[in-house]
Short mmCIF file of C-alpha atoms and ligand atoms in Angstrom, two decimals:
data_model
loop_
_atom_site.label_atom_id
_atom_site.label_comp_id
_atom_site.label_asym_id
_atom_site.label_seq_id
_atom_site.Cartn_x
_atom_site.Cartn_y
_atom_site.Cartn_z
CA UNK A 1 -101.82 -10.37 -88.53
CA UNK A 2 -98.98 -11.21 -86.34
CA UNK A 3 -96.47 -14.80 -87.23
CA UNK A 4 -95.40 -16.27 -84.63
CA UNK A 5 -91.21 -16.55 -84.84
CA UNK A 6 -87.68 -16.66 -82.75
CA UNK A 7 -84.63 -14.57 -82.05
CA UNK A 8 -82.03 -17.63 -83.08
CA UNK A 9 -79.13 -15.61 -82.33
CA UNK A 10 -77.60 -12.66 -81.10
CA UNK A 11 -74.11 -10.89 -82.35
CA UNK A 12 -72.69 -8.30 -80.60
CA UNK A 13 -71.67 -5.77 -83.46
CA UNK A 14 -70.68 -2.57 -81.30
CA UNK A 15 -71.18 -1.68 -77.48
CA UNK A 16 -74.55 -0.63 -78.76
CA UNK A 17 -75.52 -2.13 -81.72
CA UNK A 18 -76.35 -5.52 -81.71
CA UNK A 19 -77.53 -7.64 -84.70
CA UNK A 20 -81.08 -10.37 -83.94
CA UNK A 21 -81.26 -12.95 -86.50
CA UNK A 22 -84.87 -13.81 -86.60
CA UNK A 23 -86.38 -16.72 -87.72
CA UNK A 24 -90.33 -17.10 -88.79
CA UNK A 25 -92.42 -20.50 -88.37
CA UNK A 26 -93.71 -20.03 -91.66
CA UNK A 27 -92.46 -19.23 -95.19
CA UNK A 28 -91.58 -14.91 -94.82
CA UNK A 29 -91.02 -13.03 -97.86
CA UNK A 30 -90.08 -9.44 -98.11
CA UNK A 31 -88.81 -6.63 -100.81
CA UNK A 32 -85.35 -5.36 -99.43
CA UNK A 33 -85.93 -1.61 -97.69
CA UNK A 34 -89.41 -2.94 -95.63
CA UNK A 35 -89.96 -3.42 -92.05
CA UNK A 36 -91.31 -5.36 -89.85
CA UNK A 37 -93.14 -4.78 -86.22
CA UNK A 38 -91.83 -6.67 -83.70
CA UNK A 39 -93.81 -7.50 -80.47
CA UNK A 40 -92.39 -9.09 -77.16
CA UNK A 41 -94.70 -9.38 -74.23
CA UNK A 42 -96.97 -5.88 -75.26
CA UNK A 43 -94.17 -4.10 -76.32
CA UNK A 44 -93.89 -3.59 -80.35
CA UNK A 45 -91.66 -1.51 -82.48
CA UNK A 46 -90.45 -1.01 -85.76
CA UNK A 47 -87.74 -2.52 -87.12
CA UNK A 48 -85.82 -2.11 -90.60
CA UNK A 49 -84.81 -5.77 -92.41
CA UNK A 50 -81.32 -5.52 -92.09
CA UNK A 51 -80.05 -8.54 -94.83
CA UNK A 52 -81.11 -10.04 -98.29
CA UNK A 53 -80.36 -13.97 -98.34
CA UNK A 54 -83.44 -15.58 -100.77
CA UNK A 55 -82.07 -18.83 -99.74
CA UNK A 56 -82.77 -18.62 -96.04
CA UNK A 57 -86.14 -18.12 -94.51
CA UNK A 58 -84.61 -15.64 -91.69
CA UNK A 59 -83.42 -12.25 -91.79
CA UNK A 60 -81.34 -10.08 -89.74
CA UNK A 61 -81.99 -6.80 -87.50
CA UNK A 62 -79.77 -4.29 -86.96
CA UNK A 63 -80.50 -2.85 -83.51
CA UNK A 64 -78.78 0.73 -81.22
CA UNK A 65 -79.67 0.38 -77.50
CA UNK A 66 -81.16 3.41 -76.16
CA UNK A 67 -81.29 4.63 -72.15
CA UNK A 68 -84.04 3.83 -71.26
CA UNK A 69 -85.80 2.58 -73.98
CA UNK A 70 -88.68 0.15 -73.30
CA UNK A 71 -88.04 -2.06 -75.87
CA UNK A 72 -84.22 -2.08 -76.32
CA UNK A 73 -83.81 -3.08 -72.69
CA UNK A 74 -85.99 -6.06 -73.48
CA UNK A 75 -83.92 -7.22 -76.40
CA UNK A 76 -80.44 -5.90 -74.92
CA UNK A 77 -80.98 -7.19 -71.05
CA UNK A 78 -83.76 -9.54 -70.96
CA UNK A 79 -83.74 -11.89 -73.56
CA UNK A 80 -81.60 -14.89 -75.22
CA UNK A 81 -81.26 -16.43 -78.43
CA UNK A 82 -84.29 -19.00 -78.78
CA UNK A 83 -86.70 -16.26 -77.40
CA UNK A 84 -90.32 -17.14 -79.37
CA UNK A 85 -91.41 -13.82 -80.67
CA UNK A 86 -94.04 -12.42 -82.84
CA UNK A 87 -93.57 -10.05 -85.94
CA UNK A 88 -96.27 -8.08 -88.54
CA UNK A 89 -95.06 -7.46 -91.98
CA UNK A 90 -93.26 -6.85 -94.28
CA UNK A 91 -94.38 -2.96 -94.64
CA UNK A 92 -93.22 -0.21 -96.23
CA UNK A 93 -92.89 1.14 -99.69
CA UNK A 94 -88.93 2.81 -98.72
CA UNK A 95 -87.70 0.30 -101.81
CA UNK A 96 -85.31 -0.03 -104.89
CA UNK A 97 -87.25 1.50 -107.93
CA UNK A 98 -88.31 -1.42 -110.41
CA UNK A 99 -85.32 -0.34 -112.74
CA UNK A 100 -82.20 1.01 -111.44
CA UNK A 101 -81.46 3.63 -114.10
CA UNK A 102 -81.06 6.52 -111.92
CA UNK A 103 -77.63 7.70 -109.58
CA UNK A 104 -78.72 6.12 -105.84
CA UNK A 105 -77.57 8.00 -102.44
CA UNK A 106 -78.34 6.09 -99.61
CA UNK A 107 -77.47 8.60 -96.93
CA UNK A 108 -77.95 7.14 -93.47
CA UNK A 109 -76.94 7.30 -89.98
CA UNK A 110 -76.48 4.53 -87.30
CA UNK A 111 -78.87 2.22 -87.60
CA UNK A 112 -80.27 3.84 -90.41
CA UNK A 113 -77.60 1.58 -92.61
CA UNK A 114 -80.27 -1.24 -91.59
CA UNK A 115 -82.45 -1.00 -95.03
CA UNK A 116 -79.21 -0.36 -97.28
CA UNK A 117 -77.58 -3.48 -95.97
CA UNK A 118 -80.59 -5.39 -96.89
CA UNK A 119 -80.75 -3.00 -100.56
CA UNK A 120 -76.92 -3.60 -101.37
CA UNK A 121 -76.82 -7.87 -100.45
CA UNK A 122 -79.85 -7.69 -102.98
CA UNK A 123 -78.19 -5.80 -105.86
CA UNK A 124 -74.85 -8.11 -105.15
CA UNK A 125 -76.60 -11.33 -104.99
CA UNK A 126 -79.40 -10.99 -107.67
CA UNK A 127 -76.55 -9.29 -109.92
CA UNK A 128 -78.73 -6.19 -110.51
CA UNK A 129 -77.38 -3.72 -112.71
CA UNK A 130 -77.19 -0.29 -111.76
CA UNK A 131 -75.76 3.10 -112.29
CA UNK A 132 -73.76 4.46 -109.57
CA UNK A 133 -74.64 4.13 -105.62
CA UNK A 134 -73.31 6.42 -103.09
CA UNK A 135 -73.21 5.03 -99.62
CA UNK A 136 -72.64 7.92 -97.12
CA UNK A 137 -72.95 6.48 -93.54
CA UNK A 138 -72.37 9.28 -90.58
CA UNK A 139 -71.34 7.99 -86.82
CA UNK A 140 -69.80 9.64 -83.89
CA UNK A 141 -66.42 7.37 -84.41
CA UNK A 142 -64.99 5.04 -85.85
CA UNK A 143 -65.84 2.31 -83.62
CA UNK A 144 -69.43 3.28 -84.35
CA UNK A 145 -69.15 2.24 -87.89
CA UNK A 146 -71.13 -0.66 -88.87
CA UNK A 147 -70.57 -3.98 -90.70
CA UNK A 148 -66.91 -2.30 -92.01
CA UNK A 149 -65.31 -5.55 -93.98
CA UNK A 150 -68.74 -6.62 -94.99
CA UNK A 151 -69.37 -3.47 -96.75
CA UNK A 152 -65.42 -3.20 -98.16
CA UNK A 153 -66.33 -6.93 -99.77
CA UNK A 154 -69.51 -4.76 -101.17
CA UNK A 155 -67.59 -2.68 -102.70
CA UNK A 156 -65.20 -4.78 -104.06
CA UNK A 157 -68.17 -6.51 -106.23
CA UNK A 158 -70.20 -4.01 -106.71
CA UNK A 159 -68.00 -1.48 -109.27
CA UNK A 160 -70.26 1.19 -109.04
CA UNK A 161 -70.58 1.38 -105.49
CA UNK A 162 -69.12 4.09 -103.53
CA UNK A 163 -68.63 4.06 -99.94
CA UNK A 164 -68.32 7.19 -97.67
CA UNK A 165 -67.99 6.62 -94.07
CA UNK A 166 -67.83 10.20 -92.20
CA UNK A 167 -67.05 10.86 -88.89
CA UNK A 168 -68.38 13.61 -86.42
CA UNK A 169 -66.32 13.51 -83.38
CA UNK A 170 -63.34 11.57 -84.59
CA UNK A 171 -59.83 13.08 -86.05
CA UNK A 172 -59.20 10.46 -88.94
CA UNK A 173 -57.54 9.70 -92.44
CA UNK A 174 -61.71 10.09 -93.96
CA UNK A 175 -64.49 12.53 -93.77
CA UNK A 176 -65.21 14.23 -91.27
CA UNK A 177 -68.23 16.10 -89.97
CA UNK A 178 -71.64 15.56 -91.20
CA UNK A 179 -73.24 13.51 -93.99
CA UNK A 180 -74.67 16.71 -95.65
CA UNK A 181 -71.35 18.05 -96.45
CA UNK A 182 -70.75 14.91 -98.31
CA UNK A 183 -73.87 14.47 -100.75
CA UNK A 184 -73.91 18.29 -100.94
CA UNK A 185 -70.23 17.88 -102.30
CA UNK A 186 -70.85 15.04 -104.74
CA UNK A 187 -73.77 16.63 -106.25
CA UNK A 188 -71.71 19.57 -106.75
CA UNK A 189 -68.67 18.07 -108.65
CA UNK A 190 -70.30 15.38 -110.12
CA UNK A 191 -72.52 15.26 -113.34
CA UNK A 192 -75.56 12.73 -112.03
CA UNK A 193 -78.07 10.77 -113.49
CA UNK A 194 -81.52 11.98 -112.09
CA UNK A 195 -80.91 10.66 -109.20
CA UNK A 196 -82.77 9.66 -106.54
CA UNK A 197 -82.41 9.81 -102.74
CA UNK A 198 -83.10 7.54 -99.71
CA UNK A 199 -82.90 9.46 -96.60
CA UNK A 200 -82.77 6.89 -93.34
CA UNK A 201 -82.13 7.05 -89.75
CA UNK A 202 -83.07 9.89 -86.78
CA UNK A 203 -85.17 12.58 -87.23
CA UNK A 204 -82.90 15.51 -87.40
CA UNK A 205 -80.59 13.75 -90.29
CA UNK A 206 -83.69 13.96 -92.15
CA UNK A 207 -85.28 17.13 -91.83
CA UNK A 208 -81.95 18.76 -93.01
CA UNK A 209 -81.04 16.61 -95.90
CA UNK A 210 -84.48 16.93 -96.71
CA UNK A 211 -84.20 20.70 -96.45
CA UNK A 212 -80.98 20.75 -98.65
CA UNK A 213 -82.28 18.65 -101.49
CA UNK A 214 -85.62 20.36 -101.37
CA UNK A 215 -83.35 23.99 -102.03
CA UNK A 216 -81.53 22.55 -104.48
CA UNK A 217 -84.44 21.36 -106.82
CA UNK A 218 -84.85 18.01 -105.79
CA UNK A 219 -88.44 17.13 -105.53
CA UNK A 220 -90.38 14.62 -103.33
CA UNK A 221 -90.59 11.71 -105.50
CA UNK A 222 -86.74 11.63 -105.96
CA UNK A 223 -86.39 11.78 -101.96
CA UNK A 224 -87.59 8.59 -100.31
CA UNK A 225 -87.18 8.56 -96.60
CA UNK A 226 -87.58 6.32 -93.77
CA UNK A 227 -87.68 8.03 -90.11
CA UNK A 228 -86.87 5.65 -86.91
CA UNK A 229 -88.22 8.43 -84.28
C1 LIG B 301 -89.99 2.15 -89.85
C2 LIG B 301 -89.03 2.10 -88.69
C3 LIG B 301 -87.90 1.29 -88.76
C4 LIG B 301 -87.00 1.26 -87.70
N1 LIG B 301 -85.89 0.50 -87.82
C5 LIG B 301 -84.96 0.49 -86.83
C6 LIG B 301 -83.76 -0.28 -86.98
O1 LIG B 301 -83.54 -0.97 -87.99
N2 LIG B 301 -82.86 -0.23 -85.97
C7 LIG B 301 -83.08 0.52 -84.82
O2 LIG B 301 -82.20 0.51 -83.94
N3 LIG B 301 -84.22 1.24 -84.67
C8 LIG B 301 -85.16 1.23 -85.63
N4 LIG B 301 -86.33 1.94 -85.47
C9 LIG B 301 -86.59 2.58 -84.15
C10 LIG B 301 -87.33 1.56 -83.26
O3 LIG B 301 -88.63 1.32 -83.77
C11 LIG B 301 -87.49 2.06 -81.82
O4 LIG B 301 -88.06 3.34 -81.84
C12 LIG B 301 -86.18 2.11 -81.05
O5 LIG B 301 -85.58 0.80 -81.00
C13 LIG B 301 -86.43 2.59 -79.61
O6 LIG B 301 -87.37 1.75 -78.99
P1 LIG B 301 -87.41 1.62 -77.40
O7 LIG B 301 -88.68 0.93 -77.06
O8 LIG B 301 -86.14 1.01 -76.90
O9 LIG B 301 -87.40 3.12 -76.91
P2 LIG B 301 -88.70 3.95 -76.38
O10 LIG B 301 -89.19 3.37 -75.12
O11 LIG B 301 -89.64 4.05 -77.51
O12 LIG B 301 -88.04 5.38 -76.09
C14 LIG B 301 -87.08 5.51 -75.03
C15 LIG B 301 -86.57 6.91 -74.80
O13 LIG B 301 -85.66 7.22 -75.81
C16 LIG B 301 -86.08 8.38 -76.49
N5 LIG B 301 -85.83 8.10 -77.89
C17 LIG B 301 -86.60 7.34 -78.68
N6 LIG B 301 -86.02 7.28 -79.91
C18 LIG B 301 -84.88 8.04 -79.83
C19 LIG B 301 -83.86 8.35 -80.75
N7 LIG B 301 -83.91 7.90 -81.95
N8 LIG B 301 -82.82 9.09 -80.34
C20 LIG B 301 -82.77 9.56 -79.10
N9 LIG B 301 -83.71 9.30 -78.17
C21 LIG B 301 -84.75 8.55 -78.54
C22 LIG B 301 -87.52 8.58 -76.22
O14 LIG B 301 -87.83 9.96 -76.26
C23 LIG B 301 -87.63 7.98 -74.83
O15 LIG B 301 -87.31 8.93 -73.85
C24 LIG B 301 -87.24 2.01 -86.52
C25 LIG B 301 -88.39 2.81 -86.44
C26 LIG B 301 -89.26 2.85 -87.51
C27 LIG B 301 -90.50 3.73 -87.40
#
């Protein structure tokens, strides 16, 4: 069934990546870590709930333009804030476990920080405890990284939350490289709590941190992953 809703405003967050708050007619309730379809004209894609705010009936998307992507050039060229949209949801089951008693990596890249926004506002807000949360979030550079003082405020409240920005194709004072080199590492030097794994972003990211958790014992209920194509 698709709601009928509108795009109230549009923030430019990089170049690229641009952040749609969305508004529904109707009352919308979600679990942080689902998605939504959203459909303009005949066009409809996926889209991770990028925020957590239970006193506000909107919610926030987190969105890369791609060349030549049908329905990025809609929302990044075509459209303005008021535009009357329709969305399906909430789906998806890529969501905080009931009780957080286990070590969380959220290992993401771009985009892919859309769901752990939403995961992290929830935790803060609702006061959840937990055990410790690693945030690793790869970009090209450092003026690819996403939502930076929001998520330094995160970690100021949240005292078990780490956060690991790392950098491919940028000389800087942090990590640099790859994610994998990152959770790889922490596993390695750290004594963790069963923990469990939530793999989001592009395809390849996946596959090999799949891979690498897979060979090191991990199995596929402690590796939750969402794929955006
Ligand atoms: C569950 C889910 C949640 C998602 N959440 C988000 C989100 O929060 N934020 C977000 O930005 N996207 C998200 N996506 C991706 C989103 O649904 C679209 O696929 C994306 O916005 C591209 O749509 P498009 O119509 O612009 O491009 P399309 O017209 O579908 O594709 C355009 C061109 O780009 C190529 N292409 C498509 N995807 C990629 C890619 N990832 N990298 C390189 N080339 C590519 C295609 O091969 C094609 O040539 C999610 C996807 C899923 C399945």
């Amino acid at each position: 069934m698709w709601y009928s809703a509108s795009i109230t405003s549009i923030d430019k967050i990089t170049n690229q990546t641009w952040k749609f708050v969305i508004e529904p007619n109707e009352k919308f309730d979600f679990i942080p870590g689902q998605f939504i379809q959203l459909k303009i004209g005949e066009t409809k894609r996926s889209y991770s709930i990028a925020s957590y705010d239970p006193n506000n009936n909107f919610f926030e998307l987190l969105i890369v333009k791609l060349d030549g992507g049908a329905m990025t050039k809609i929302l990044f060229e075509d459209i303005s804030p008021g535009e009357k949209i329709e969305i399906k949801g909430p789906i998806g089951r890529f969501t905080l476990p009931e009780n957080i008693d286990r070590d969380i990596f959220l290992i993401c890249t771009g985009t892919g920080l859309a769901p752990f926004r939403s995961f992290l506002h929830f935790i803060d807000k609702q006061n959840i405890s937990t055990k410790r949360i690693f945030l690793i979030f790869g970009t090209r550079t450092s003026n690819d990284l996403l939502c930076v003082d929001e998520i330094n405020t995160l970690v100021n409240n949240l005292k078990n939350l780490k956060y690991i920005p790392v950098l491919s194709r940028e000389n800087w004072s942090g990590k640099k490289g790859y994610v994998h080199d990152q959770y790889l590492d922490i596993i390695n030097k750290t004594d963790l709590n069963n923990p469990i794994f939530y793999l989001c972003g592009w395809r390849d990211m996946i596959k090999e941190a799949r891979t690498n958790l897979k060979e090191l014992g991990y199995d596929s209920k402690s590796i939750k992953v969402e794929i955006y194509g």
